[in-house]
Coordinates of C-alpha atoms in Angstrom, one line a residue:
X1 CA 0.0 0.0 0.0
X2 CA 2.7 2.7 0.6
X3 CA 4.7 2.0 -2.7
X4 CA 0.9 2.3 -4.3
X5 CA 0.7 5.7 -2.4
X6 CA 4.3 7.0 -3.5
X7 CA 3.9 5.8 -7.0
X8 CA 0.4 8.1 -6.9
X9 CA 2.4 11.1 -5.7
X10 CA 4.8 10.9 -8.2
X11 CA 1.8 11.5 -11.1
X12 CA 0.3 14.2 -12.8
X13 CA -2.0 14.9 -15.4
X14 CA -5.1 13.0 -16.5
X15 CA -3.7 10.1 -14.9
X16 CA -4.0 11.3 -10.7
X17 CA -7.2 12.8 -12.0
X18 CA -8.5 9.8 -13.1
X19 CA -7.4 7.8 -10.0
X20 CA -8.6 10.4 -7.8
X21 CA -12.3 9.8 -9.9
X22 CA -12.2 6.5 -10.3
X23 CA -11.3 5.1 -6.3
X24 CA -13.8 7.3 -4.8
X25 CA -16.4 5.8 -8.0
X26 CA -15.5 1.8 -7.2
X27 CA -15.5 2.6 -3.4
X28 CA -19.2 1.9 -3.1
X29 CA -20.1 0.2 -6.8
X30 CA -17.3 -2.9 -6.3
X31 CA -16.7 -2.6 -2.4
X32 CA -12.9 -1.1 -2.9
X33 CA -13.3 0.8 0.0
X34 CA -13.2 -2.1 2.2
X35 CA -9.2 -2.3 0.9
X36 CA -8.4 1.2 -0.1
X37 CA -10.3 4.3 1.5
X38 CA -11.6 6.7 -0.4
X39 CA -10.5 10.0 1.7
X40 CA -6.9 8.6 1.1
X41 CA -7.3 9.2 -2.8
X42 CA -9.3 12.4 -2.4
X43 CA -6.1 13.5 0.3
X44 CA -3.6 12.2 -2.1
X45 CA -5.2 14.4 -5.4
X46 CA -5.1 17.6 -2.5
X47 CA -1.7 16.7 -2.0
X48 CA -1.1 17.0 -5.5
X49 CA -2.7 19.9 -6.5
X50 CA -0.6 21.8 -3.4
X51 CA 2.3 20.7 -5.1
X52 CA 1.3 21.9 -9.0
X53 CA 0.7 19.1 -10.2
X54 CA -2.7 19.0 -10.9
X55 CA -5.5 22.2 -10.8
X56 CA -7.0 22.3 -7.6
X57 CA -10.2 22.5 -8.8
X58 CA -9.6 19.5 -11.7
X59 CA -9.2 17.4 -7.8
X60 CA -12.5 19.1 -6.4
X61 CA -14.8 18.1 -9.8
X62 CA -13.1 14.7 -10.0
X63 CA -13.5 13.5 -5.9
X64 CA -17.0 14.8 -5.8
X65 CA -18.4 13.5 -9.3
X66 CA -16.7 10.3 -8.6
X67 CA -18.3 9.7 -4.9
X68 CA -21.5 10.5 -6.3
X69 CA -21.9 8.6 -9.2
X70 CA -20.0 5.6 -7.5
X71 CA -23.1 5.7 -4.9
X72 CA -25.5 5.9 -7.5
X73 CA -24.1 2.4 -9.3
X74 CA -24.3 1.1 -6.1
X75 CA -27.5 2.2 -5.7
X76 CA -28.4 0.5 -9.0
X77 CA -26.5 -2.6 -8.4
X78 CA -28.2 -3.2 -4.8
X79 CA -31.5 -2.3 -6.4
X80 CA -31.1 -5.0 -9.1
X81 CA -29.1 -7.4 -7.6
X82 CA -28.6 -7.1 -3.9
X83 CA -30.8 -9.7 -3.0
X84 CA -29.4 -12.6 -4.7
X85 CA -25.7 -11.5 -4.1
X86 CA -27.0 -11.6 -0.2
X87 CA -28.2 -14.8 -1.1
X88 CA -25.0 -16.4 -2.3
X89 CA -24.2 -19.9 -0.2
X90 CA -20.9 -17.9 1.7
X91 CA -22.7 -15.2 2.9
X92 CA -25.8 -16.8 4.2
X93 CA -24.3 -18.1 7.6
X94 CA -23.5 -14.1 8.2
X95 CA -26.4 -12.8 6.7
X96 CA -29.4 -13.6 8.4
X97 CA -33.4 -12.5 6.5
X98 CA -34.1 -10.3 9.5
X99 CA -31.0 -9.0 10.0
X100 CA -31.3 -7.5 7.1
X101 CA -35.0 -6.6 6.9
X102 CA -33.9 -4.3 10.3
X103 CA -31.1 -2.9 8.0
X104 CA -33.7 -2.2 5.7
X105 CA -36.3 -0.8 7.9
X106 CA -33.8 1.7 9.4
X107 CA -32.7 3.2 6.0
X108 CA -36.7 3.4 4.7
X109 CA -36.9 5.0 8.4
X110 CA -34.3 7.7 7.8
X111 CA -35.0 8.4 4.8
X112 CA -32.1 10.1 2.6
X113 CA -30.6 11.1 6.6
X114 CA -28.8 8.2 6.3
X115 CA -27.5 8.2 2.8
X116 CA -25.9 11.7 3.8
X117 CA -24.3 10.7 6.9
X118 CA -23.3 7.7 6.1
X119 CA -20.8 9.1 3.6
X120 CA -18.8 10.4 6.7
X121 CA -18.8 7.1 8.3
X122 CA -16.1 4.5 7.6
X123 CA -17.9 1.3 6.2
X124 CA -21.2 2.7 6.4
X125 CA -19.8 4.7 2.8
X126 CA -19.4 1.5 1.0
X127 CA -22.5 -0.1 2.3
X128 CA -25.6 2.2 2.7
X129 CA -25.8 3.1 -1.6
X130 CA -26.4 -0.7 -1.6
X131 CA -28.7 -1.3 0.8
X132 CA -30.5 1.9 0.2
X133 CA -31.1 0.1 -3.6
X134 CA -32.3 -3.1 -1.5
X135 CA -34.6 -0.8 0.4
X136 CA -36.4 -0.1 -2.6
X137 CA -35.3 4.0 -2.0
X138 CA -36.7 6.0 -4.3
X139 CA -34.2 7.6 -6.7
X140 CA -35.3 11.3 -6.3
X141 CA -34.7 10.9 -2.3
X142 CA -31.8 8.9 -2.6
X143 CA -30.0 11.6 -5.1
X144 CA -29.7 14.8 -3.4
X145 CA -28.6 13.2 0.0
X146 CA -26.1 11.6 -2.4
X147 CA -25.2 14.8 -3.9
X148 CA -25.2 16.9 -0.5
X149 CA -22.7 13.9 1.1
X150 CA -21.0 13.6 -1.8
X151 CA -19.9 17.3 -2.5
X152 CA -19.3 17.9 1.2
X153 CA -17.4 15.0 2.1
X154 CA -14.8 15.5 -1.6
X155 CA -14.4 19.0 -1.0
X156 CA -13.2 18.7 3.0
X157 CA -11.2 15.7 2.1
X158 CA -9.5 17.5 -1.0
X159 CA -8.7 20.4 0.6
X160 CA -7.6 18.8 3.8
X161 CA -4.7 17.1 1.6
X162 CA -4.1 20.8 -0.2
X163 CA -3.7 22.6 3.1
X164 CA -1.5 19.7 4.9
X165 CA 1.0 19.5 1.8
X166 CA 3.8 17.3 3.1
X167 CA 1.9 16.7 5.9
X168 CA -0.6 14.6 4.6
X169 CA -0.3 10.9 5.8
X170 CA -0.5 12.5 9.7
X171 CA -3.9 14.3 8.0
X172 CA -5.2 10.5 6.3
X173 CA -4.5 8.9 9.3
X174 CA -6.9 11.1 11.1
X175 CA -9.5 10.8 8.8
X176 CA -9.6 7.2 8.9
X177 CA -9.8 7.4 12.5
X178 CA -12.1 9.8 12.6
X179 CA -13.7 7.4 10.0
X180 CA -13.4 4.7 12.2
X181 CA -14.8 5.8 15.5
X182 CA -18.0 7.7 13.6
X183 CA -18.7 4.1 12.3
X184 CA -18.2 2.3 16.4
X185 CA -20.3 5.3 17.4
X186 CA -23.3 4.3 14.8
X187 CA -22.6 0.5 15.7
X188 CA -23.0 0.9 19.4
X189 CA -26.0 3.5 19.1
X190 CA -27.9 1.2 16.8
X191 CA -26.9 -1.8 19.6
X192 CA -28.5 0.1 22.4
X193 CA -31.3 1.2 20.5
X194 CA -32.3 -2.3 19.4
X195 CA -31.8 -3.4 23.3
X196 CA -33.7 -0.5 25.1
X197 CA -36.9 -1.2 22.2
X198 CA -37.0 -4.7 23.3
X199 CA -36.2 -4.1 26.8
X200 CA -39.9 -3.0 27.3
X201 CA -41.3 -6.4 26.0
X202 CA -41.3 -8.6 28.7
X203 CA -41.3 -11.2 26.5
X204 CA -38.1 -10.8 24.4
X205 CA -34.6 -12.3 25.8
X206 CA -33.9 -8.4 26.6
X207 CA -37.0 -7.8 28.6
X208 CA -36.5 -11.1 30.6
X209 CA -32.5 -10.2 31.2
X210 CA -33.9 -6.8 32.8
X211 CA -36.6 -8.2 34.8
X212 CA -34.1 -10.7 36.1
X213 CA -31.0 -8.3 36.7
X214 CA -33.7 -5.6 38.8
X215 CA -34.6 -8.4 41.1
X216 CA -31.5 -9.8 41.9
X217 CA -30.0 -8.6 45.3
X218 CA -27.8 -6.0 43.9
X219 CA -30.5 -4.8 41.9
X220 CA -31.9 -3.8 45.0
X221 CA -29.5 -3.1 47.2
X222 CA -28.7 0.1 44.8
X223 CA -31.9 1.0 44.6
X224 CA -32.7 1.1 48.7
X225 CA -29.5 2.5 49.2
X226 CA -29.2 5.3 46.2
X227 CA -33.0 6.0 45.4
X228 CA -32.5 9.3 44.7
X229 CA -29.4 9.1 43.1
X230 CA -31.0 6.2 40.7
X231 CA -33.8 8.6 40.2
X232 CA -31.7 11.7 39.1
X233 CA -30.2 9.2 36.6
X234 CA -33.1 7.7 34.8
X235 CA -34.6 11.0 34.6
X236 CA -31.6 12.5 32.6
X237 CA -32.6 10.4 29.9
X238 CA -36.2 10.9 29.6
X239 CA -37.9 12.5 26.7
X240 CA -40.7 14.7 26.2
X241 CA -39.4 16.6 29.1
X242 CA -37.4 19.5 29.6
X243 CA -35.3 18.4 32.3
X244 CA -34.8 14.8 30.9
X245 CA -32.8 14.0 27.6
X246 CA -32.6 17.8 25.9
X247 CA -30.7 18.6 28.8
X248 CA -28.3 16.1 28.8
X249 CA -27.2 16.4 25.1
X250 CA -27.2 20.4 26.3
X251 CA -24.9 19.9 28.9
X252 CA -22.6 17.2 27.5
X253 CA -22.0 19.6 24.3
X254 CA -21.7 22.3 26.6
X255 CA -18.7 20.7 28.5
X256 CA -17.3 19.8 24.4
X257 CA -17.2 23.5 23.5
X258 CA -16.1 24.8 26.3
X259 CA -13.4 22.2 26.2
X260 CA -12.8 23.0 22.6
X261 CA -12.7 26.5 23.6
X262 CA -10.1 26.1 26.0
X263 CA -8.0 23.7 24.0
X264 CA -8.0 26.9 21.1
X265 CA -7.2 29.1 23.2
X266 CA -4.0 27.4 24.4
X267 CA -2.2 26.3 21.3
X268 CA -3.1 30.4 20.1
X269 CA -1.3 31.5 23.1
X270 CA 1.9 29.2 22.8
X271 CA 1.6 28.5 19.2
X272 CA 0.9 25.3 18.7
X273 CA -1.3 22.6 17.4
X274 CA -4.1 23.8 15.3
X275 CA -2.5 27.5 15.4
X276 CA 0.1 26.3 13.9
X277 CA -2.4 25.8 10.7
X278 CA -3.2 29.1 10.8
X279 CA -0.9 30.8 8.2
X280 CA -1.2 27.8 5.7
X281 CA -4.7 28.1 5.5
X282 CA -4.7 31.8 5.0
X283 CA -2.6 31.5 2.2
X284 CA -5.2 28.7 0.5
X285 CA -7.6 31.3 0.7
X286 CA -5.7 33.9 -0.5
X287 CA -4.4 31.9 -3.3
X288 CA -8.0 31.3 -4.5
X289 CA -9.5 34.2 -4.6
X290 CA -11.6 35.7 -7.4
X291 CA -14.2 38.8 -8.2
X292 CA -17.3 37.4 -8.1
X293 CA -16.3 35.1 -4.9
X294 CA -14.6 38.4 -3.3
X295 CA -18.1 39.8 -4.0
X296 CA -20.3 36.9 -2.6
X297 CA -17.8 36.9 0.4
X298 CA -18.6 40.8 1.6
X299 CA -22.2 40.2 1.2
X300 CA -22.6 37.1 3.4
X301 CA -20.4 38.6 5.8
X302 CA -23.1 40.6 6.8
X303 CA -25.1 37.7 8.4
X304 CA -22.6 37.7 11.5
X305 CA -22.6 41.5 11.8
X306 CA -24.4 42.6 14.6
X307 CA -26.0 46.0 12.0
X308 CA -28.2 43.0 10.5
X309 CA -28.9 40.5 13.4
X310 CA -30.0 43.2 16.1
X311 CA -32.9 44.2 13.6
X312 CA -33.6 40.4 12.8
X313 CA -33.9 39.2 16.8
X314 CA -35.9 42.3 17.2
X315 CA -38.4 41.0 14.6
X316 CA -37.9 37.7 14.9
X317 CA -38.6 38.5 18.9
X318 CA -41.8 40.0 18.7
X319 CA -43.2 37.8 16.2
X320 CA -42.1 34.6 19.0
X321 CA -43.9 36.8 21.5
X322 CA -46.9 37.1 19.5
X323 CA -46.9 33.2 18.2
X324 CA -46.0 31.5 21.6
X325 CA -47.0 34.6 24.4
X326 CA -44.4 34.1 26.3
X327 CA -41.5 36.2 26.9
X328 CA -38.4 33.7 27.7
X329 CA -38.3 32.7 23.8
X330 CA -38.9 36.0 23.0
X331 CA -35.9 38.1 24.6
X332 CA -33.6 34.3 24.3
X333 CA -32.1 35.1 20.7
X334 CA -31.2 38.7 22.1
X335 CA -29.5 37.3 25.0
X336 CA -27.6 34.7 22.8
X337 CA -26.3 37.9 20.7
X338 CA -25.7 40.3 23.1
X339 CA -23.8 37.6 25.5
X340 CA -21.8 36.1 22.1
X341 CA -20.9 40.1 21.5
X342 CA -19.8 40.3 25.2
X343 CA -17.7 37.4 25.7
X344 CA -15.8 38.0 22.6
X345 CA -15.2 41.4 23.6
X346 CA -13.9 40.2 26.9
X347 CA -11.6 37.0 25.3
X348 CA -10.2 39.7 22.7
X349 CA -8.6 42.0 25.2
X350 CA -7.3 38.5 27.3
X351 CA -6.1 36.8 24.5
X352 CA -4.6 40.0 22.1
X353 CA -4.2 38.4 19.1
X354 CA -3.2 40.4 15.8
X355 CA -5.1 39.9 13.1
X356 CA -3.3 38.6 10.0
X357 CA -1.0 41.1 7.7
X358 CA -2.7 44.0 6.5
X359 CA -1.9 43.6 3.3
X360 CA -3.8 40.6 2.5
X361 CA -7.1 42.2 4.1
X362 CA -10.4 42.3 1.5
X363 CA -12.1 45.1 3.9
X364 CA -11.6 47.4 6.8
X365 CA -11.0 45.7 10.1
X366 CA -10.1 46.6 13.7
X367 CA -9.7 45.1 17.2
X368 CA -7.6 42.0 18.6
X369 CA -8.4 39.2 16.3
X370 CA -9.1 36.4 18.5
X371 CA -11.8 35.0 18.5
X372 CA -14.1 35.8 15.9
X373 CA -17.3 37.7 16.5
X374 CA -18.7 37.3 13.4
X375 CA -18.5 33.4 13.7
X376 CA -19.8 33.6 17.2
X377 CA -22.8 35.7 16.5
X378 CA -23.6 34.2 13.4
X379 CA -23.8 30.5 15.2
X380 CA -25.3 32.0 18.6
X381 CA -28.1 34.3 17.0
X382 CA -29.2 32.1 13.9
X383 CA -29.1 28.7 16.1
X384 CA -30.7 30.2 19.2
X385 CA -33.7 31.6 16.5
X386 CA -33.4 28.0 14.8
X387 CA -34.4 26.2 18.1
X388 CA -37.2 28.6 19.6
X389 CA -38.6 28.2 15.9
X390 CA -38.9 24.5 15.8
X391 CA -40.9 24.1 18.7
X392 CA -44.0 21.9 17.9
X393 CA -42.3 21.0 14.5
X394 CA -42.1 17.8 12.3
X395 CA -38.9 15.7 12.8
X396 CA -37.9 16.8 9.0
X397 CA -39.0 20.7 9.9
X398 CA -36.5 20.7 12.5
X399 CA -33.9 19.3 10.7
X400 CA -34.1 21.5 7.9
X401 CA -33.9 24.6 10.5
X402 CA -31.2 23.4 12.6
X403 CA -29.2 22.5 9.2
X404 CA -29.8 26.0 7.4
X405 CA -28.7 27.5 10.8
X406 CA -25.5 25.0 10.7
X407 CA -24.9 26.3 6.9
X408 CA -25.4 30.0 8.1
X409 CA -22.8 29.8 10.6
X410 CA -20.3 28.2 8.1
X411 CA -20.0 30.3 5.8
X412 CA -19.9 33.4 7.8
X413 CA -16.9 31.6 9.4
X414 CA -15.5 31.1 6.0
X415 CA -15.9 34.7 4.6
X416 CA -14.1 35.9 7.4
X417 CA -11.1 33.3 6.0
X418 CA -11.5 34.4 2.4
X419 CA -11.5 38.3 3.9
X420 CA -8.5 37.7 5.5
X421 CA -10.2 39.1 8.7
X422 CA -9.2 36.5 10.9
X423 CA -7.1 33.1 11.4
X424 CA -8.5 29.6 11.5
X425 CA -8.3 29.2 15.4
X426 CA -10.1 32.4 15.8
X427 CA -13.5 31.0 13.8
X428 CA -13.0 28.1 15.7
X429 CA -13.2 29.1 19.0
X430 CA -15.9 31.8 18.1
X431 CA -18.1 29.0 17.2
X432 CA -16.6 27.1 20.2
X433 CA -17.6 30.3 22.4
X434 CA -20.9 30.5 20.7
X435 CA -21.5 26.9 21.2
X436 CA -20.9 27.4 24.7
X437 CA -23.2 30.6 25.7
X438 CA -25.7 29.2 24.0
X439 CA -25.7 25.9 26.1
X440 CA -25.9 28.2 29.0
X441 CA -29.0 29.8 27.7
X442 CA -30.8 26.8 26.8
X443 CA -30.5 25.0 30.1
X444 CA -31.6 27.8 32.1
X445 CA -34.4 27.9 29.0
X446 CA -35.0 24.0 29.8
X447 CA -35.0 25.2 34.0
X448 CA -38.0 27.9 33.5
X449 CA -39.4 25.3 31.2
X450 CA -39.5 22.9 33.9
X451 CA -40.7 25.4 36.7
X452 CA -43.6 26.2 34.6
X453 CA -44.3 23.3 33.8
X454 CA -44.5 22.4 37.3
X455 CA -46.9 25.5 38.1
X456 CA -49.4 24.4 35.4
X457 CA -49.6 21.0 36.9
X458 CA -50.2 22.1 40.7
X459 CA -52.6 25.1 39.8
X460 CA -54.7 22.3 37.3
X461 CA -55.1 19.7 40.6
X462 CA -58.5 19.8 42.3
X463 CA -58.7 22.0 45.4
X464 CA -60.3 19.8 47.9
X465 CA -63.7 21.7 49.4
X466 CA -62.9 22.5 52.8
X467 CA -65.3 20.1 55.5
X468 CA -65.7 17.6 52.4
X469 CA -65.6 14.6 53.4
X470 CA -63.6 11.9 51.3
X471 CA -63.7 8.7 50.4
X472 CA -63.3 6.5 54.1
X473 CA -64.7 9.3 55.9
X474 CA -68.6 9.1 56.0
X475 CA -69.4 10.0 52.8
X476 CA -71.2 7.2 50.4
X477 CA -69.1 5.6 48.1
X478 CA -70.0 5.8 44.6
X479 CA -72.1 4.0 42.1
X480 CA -70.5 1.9 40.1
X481 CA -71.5 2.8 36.5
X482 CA -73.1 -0.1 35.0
X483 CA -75.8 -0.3 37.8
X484 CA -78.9 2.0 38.9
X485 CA -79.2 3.1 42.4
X486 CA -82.5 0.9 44.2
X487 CA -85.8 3.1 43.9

């Protein structure tokens, strides 16, 4: 495999671009990314293009259209003959009929969800374009997932390999990982998902296991000894509440972005790590720069400036005020701007970063460079309005919000990369720092939700008369309601 690489390093032309099309094609059609990965072609044709070998952008059009139409053929091909190549005599001691009828189910269940994450995921790539085929997807939702993953998934892996240069192999050996553990996480989710559904039958192997392990002795022992501990615990992963599961995944990503946050803000201190990035990936973006993107770029900008998202959480306040009547959602995207301004303000004059060389500036800029306030207040304000919006929505309504909020955020980050405004580590941990506040907001948002939910409950119980008597207490029980009182 490493004379294979070298070999591919030493090429240029039509040649790397047809490798760089044609791995990424067969990875899901014939299965070749079970041997060879496509992210290491799509690095290796980055790699290239940094050295001049090859136009960048000959590498971006060759990766992406050959991921997507190697998904589609292996849509075709699992559509056409999936089910008898499952059927072959070696693979039916490993493939069981309901094994994969729950494969299936969970891809007609998902819906094109799973055709664009699984192009992230190591395995998953070469599998779900078949099995989606088996499922009997339709084409028109099977295509643009394909596209979306497809386009996303090239261009990151290209441009990782441009921007490491000599680096690469450190930069393929994290993807594959990265790969790798994306795939475990999938695994193990879809393991515990399967046991906690047939947990609640009593019937199933699971159920029986449960009811057997809560009435041994140590079972119970934890349970007279921690009740309230046990409690908290089960409660944390509840749903349909707003102290249960939505404030777990709140708090858990809150203690990630403040962790990213902090990890940022060292290596920019001591230059290292990640900061050490920095000027390479300015230089990418400076090297690729033309009119009509240098245009684009000063427009969106404009959507993590605080002259265009005070007016919008204005608006977009008092229409949440007059939809829901309550004033928590209302003033919560102000807070999550004005706090994002704030603490960026305040990290600014800590930190004291310079922003990068004047010279290479498209625009007017000011002020310490890290971290980014544009980045922060484009994620805090648009995700904030993204998740007071979706309340009561479909599953699919919410995904579309929370995504174009995503999108919103990214590119603001990456105008202010093409603009020369600021360094990669300071988008970073201005999304980090967004990430964070807004954490903050929504579990003191989940907290009042609770507490008023609480307050509804008590002030909808009976009030007992007062001198009523009860049930017990003298007072005639009642009829049942299939009989007549005797005349």
């Amino acid at each position: 495999m490493t004379r294979l690489i070298e070999h591919i390093l030493h090429l240029s032309g039509w040649v790397a671009l047809l490798i760089v099309f044609a791995v990424p094609a067969l990875e899901a059609s014939l299965f070749l990314g079970f041997v060879f990965p496509g992210e290491t072609a799509l690095i290796l044709g980055g790699v290239l293009a940094s050295y001049g070998r090859v136009s960048l952008w000959a590498v971006l059009i060759a990766g992406i259209s050959g991921a997507i139409i190697g998904d589609s053929v292996g849509y075709l091909v699992g559509r056409e003959y999936g089910r008898r190549m499952l059927q072959a005599r070696p693979l039916r001691p490993f493939l069981k009929p309901q094994r994969i009828e729950r494969a299936e189910g969970y891809l007609t269940r998902r819906g094109g969800r799973a055709v664009f994450f699984g192009r992230f995921t190591a395995a998953l790539r070469v599998l779900v374009p078949g099995l989606a085929g088996m499922a009997r997807m339709r084409y028109r939702v099977f295509l643009p997932f394909n596209v979306a993953g497809g386009a996303i998934w090239g261009a990151v892996m290209v441009l990782l390999g441009y921007i490491a240069g000599a680096s690469w192999k450190q930069v393929a050996r994290y993807a594959t990982q990265v790969g790798i553990a994306l795939f475990v996480i999938v695994v193990l989710a879809l393991i515990l998902g399967h046991l906690l559904r047939t947990a609640r039958d009593p019937q199933s192997w699971a159920g029986r296991q449960v009811a057997r392990l809560s009435g041994s002795r140590p079972a119970s022992w934890l349970r007279a000894r921690f009740p309230g501990q046990l409690g908290w615990l089960a409660a944390r992963f509840q749903t349909g509440v707003p102290a249960g599961f939505a404030l777990t995944v709140a708090v858990l990503t809150l203690a990630a972005c403040a962790s990213s946050l902090g990890s940022l803000t060292f290596s920019v201190v001591h230059h290292i790590n990640s900061a050490r990035f920095d000027p390479r990936v300015l230089s990418f973006f400076a090297g690729h720069r033309s009119p009509w993107l240098t245009s684009l770029a000063k427009a969106l900008t404009w959507l993590g400036s605080g002259f265009v998202l005070w007016p919008v959480v204005i608006a977009a306040g008092l229409g949440l005020w007059w939809w829901r009547r309550q004033w928590l959602p209302a003033v919560l995207p102000a807070l999550s701007l004005a706090g994002a301004a704030a603490w960026c303000l305040l990290a600014k004059g800590l930190v004291g970063r310079p922003r990068p060389p004047a010279g290479g500036w498209l625009g007017a800029f000011d002020g310490w460079s890290y971290p980014s306030q544009h980045a922060a207040q484009a994620l805090a304000t648009w995700g904030t309005l993204a998740l007071m919006v979706m309340a009561g929505r479909s599953l699919r309504t919410r995904t579309l919000l929370m995504t174009g909020a995503a999108l919103i955020a990214f590119v603001v980050g990456l105008t202010r990369l093409y603009l020369a405004a600021h360094w990669m580590t300071d988008v970073l941990a201005g999304w980090a720092l967004a990430g964070a506040w807004g954490c903050l907001l929504i579990i003191t948002y989940l907290f009042a939700q609770r507490a008023a939910t609480a307050t509804t409950e008590r002030e909808a119980r009976p009030a007992a008369r007062p001198g009523a008597a009860g049930p017990g207490e003298g007072a005639p029980a009642p009829l049942p309601a299939d009989r007549t009182a005797p005349g």
